[in-house]
PDB file of N, CA and C in Angstrom:
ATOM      1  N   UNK A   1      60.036 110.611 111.069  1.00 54.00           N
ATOM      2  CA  UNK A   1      60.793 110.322 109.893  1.00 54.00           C
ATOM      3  C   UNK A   1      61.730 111.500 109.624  1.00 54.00           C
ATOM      4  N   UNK A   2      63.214 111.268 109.716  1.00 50.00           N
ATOM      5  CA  UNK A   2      63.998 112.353 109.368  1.00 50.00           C
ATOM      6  C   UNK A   2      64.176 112.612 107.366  1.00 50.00           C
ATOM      7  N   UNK A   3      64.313 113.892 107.396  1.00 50.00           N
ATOM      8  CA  UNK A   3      64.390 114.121 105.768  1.00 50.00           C
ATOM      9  C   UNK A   3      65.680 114.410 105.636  1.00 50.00           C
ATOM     10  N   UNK A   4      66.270 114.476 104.477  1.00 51.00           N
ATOM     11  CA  UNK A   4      67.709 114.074 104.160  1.00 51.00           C
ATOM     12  C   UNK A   4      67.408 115.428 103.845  1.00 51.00           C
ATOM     13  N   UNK A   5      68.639 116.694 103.806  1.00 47.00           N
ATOM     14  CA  UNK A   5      68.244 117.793 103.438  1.00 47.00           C
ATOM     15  C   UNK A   5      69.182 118.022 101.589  1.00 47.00           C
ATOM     16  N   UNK A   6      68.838 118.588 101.009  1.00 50.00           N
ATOM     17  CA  UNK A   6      69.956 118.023  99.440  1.00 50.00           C
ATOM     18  C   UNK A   6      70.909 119.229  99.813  1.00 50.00           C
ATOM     19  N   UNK A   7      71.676 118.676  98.815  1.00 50.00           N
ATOM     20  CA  UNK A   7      73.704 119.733  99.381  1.00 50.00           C
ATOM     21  C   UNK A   7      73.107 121.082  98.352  1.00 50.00           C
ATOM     22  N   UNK A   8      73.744 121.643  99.161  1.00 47.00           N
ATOM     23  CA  UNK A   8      73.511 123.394  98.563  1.00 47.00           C
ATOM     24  C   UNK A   8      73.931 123.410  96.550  1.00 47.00           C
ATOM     25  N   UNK A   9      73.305 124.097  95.494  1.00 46.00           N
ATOM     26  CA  UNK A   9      73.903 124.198  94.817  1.00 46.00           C
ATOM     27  C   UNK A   9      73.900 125.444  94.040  1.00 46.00           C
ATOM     28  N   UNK A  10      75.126 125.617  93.734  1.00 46.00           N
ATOM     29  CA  UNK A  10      75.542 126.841  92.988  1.00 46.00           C
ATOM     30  C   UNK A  10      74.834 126.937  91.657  1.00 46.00           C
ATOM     31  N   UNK A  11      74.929 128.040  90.865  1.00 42.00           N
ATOM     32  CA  UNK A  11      74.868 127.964  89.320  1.00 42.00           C
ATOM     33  C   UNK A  11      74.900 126.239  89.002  1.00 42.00           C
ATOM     34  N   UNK A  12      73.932 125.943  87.821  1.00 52.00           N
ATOM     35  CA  UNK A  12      73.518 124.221  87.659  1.00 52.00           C
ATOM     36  C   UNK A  12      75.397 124.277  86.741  1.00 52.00           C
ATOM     37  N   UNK A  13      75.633 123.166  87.102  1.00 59.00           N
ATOM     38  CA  UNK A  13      76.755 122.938  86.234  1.00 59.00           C
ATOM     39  C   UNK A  13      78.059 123.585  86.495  1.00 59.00           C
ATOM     40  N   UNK A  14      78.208 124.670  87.487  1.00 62.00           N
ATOM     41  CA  UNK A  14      79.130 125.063  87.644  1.00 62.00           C
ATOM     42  C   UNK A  14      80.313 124.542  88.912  1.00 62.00           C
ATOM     43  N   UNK A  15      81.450 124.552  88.788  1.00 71.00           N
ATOM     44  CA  UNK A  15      82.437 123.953  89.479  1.00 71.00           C
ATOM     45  C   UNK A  15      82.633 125.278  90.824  1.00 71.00           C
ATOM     46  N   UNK A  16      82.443 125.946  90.225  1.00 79.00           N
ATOM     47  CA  UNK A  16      82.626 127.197  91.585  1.00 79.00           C
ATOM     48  C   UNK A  16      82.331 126.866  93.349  1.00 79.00           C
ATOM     49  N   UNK A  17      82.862 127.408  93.971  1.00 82.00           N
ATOM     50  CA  UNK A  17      82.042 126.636  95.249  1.00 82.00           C
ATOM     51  C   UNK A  17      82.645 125.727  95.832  1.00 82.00           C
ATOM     52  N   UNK A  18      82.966 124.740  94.714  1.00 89.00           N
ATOM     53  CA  UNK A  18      83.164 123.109  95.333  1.00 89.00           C
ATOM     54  C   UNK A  18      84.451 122.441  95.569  1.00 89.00           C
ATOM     55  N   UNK A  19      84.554 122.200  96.676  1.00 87.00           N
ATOM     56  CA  UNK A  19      86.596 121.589  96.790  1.00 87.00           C
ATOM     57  C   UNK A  19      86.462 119.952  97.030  1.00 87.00           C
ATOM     58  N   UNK A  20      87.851 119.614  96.935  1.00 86.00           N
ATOM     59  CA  UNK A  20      88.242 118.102  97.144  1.00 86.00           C
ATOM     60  C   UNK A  20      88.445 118.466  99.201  1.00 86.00           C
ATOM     61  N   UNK A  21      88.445 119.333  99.580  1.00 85.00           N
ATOM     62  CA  UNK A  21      88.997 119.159 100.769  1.00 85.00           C
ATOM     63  C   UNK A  21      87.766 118.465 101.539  1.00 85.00           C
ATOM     64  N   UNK A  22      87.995 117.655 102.537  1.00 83.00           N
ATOM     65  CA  UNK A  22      86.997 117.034 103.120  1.00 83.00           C
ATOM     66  C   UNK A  22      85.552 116.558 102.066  1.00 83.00           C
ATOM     67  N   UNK A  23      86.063 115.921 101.109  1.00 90.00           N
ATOM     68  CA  UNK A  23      85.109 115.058 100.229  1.00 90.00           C
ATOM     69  C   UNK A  23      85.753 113.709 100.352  1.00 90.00           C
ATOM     70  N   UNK A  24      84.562 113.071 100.058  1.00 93.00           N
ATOM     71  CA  UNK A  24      84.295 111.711 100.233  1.00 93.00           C
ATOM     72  C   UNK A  24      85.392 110.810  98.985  1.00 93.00           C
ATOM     73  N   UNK A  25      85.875 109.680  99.095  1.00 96.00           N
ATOM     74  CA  UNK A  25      86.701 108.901  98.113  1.00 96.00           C
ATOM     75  C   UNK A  25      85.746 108.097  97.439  1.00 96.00           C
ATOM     76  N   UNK A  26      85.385 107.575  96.520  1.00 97.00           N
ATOM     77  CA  UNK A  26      84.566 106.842  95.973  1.00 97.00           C
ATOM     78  C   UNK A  26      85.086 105.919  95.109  1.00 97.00           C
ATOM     79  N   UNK A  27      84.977 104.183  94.473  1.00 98.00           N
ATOM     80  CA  UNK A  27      85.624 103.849  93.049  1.00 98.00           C
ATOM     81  C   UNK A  27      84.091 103.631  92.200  1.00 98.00           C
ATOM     82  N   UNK A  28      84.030 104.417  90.873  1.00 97.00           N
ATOM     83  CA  UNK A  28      83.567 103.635  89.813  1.00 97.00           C
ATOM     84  C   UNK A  28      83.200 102.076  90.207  1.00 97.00           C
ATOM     85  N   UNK A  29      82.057 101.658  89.964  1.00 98.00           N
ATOM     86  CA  UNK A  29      81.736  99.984  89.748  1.00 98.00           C
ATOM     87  C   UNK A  29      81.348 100.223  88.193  1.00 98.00           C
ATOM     88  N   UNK A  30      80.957  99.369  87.889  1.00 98.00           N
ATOM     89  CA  UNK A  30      80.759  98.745  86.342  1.00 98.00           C
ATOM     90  C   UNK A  30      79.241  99.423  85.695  1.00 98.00           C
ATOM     91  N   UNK A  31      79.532 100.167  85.293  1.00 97.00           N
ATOM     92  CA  UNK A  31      77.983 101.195  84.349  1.00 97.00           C
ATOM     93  C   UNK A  31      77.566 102.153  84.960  1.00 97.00           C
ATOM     94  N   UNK A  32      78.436 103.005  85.831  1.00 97.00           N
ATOM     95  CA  UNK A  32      78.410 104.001  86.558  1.00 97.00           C
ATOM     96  C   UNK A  32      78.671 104.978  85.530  1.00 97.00           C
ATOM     97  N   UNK A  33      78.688 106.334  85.764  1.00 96.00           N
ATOM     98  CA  UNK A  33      78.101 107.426  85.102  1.00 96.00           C
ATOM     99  C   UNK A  33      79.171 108.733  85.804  1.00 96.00           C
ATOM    100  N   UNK A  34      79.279 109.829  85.282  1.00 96.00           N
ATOM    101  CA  UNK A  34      79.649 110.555  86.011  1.00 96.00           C
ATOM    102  C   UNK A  34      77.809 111.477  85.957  1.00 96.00           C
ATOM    103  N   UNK A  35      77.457 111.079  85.509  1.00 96.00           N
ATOM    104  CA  UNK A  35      76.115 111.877  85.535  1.00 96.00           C
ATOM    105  C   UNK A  35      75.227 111.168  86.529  1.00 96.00           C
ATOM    106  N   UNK A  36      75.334 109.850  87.003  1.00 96.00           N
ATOM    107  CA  UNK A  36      74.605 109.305  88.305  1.00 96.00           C
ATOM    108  C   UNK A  36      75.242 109.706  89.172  1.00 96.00           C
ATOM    109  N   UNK A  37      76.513 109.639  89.181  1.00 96.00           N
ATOM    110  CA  UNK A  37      77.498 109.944  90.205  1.00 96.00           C
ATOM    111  C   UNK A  37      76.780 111.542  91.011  1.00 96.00           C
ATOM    112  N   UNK A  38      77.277 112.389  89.956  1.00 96.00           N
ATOM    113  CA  UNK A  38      76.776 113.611  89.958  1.00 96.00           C
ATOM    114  C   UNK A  38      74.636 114.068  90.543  1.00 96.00           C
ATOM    115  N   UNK A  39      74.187 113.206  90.079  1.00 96.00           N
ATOM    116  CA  UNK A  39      72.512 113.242  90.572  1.00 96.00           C
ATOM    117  C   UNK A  39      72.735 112.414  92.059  1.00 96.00           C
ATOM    118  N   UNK A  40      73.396 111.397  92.064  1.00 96.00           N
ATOM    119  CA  UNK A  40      73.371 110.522  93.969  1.00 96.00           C
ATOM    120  C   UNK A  40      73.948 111.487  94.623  1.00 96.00           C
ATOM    121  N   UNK A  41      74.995 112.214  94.659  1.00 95.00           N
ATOM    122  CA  UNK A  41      75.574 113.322  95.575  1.00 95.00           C
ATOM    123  C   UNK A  41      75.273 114.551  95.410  1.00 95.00           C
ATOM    124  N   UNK A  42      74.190 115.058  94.375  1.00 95.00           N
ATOM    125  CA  UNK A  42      73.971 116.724  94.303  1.00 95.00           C
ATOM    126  C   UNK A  42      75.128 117.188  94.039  1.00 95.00           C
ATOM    127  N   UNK A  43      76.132 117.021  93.318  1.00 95.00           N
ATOM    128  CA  UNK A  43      76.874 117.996  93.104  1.00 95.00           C
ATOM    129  C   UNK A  43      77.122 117.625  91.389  1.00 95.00           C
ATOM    130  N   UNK A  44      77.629 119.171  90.862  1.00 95.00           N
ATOM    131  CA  UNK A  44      77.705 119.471  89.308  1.00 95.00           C
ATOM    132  C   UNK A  44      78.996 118.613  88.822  1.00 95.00           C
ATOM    133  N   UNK A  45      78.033 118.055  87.468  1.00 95.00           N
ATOM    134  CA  UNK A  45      79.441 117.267  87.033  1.00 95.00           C
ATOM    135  C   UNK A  45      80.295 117.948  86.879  1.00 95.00           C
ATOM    136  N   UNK A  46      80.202 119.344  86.566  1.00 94.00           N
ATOM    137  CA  UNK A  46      82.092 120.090  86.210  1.00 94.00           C
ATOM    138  C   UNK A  46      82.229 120.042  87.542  1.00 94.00           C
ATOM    139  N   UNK A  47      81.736 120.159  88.630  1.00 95.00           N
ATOM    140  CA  UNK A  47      82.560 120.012  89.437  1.00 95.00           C
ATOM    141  C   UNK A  47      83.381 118.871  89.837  1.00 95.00           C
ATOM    142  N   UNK A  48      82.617 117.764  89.577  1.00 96.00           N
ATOM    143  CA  UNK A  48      82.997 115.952  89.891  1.00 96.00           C
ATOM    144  C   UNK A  48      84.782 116.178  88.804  1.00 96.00           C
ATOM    145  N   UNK A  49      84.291 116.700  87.515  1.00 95.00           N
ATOM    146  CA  UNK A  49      85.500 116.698  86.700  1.00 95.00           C
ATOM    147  C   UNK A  49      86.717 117.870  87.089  1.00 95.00           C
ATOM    148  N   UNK A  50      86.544 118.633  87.766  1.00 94.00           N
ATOM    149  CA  UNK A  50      87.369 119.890  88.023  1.00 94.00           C
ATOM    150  C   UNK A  50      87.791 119.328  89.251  1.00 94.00           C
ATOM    151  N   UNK A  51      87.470 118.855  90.420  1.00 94.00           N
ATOM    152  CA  UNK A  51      87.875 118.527  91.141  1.00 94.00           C
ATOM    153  C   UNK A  51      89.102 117.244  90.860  1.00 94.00           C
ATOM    154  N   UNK A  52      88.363 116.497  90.077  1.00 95.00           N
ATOM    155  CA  UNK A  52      89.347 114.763  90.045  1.00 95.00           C
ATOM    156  C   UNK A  52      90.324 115.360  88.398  1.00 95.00           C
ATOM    157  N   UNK A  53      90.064 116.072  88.353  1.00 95.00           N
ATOM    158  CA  UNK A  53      91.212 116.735  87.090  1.00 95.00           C
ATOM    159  C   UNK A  53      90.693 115.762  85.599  1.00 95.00           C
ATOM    160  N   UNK A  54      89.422 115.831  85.539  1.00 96.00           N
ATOM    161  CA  UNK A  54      89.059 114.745  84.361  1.00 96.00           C
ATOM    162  C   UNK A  54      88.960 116.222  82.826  1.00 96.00           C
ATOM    163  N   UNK A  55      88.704 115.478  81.837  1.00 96.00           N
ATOM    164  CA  UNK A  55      89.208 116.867  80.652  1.00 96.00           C
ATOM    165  C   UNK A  55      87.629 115.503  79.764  1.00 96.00           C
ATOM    166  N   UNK A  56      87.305 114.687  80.631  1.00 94.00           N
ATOM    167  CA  UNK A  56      86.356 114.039  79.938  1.00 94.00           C
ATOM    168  C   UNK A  56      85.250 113.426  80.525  1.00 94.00           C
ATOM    169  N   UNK A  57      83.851 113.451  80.469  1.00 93.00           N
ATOM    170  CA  UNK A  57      83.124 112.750  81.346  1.00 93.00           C
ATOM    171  C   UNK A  57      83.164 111.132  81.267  1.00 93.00           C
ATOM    172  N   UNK A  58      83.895 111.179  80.478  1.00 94.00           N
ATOM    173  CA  UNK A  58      83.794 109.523  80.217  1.00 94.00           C
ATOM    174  C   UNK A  58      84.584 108.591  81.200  1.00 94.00           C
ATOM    175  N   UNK A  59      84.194 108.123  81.656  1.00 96.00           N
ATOM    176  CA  UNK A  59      85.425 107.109  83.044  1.00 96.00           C
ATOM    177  C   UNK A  59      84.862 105.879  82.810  1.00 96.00           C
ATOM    178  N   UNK A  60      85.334 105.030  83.475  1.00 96.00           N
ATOM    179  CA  UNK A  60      86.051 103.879  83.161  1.00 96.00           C
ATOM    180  C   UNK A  60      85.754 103.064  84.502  1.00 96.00           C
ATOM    181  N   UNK A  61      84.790 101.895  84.598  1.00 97.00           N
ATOM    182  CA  UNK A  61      85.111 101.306  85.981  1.00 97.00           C
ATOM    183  C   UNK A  61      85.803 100.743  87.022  1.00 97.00           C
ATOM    184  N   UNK A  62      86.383 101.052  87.772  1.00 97.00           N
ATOM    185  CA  UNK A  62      87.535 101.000  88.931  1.00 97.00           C
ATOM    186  C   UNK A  62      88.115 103.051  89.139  1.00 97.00           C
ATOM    187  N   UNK A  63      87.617 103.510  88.379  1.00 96.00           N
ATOM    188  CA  UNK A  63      87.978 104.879  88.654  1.00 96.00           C
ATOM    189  C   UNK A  63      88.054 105.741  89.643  1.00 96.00           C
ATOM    190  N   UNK A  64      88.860 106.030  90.897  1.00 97.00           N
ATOM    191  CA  UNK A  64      88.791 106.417  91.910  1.00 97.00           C
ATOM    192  C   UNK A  64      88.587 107.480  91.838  1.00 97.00           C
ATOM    193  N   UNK A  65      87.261 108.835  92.274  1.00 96.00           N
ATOM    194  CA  UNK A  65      87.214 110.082  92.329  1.00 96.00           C
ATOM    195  C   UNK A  65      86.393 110.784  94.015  1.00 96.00           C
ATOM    196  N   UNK A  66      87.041 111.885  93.728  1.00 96.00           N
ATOM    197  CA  UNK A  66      86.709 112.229  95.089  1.00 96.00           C
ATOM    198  C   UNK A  66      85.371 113.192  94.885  1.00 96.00           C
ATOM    199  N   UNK A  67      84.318 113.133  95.851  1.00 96.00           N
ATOM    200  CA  UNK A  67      83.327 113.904  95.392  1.00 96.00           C
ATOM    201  C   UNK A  67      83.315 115.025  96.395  1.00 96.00           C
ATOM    202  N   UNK A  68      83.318 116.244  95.874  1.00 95.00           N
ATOM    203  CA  UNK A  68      83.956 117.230  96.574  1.00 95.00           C
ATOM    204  C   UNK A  68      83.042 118.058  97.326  1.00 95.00           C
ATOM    205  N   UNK A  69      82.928 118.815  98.235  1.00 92.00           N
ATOM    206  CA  UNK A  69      82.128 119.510  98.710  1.00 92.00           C
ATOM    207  C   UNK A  69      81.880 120.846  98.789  1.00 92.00           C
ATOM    208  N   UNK A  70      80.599 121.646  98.757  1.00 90.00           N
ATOM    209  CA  UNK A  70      80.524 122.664  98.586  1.00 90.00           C
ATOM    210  C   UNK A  70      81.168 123.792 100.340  1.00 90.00           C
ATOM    211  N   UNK A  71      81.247 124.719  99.580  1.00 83.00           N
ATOM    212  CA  UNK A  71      81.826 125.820 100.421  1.00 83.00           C
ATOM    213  C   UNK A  71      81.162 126.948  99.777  1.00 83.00           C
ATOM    214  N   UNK A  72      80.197 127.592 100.739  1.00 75.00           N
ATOM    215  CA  UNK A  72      79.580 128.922 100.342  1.00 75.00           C
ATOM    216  C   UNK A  72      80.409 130.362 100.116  1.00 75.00           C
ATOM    217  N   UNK A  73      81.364 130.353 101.158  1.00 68.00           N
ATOM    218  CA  UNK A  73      82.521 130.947 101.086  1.00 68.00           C
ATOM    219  C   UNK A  73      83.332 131.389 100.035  1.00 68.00           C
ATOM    220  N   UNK A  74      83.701 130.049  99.134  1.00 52.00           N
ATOM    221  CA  UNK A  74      84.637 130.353  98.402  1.00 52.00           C
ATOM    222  C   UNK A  74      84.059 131.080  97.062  1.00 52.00           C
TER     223      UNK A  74
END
C-alpha cells in the first residue's frame, strides 16, 4: 500500500513559500470552500488567496483558482 506523503508546510497560514508557478488550475463547484479547498491540497488559505489575488475568502462557484505550490527555497 503506497502512502500519499502531505505537501510541506510553512508557518500555519502563511503565504510565504508558495507560488502559482507550476500549480494546478482548479474551478469552484457549488459549496466549495476556500477552507476545503485549502485542507484537500495542504496548502494555507493566504496562500490559495495571495496567489489567485483574492482580498476575500469568500468565492463564488465557477471560480477558477490556481493552487499553488510550495518552494522551500523561496
Amino acid at each position: 500500500m503506497a502512502l500519499r506523503s502531505a505537501a510541506p508546510q510553512p508557518m500555519a497560514g502563511s503565504a510565504a513559500g508558495w507560488s502559482a508557478q507550476g500549480g494546478s488550475a482548479i474551478v469552484l463547484a457549488q459549496g466549495e470552500t476556500l477552507d476545503m479547498i485549502s485542507s484537500r491540497y495542504g496548502v494555507p488559505r493566504a496562500a490559495l488567496m495571495s496567489t489567485n489575488g483574492l482580498s476575500s475568502p469568500t468565492v463564488a462557484p465557477g471560480t477558477r483558482l490556481t493552487i499553488p505550490v510550495y518552494n522551500a527555497a523561496a
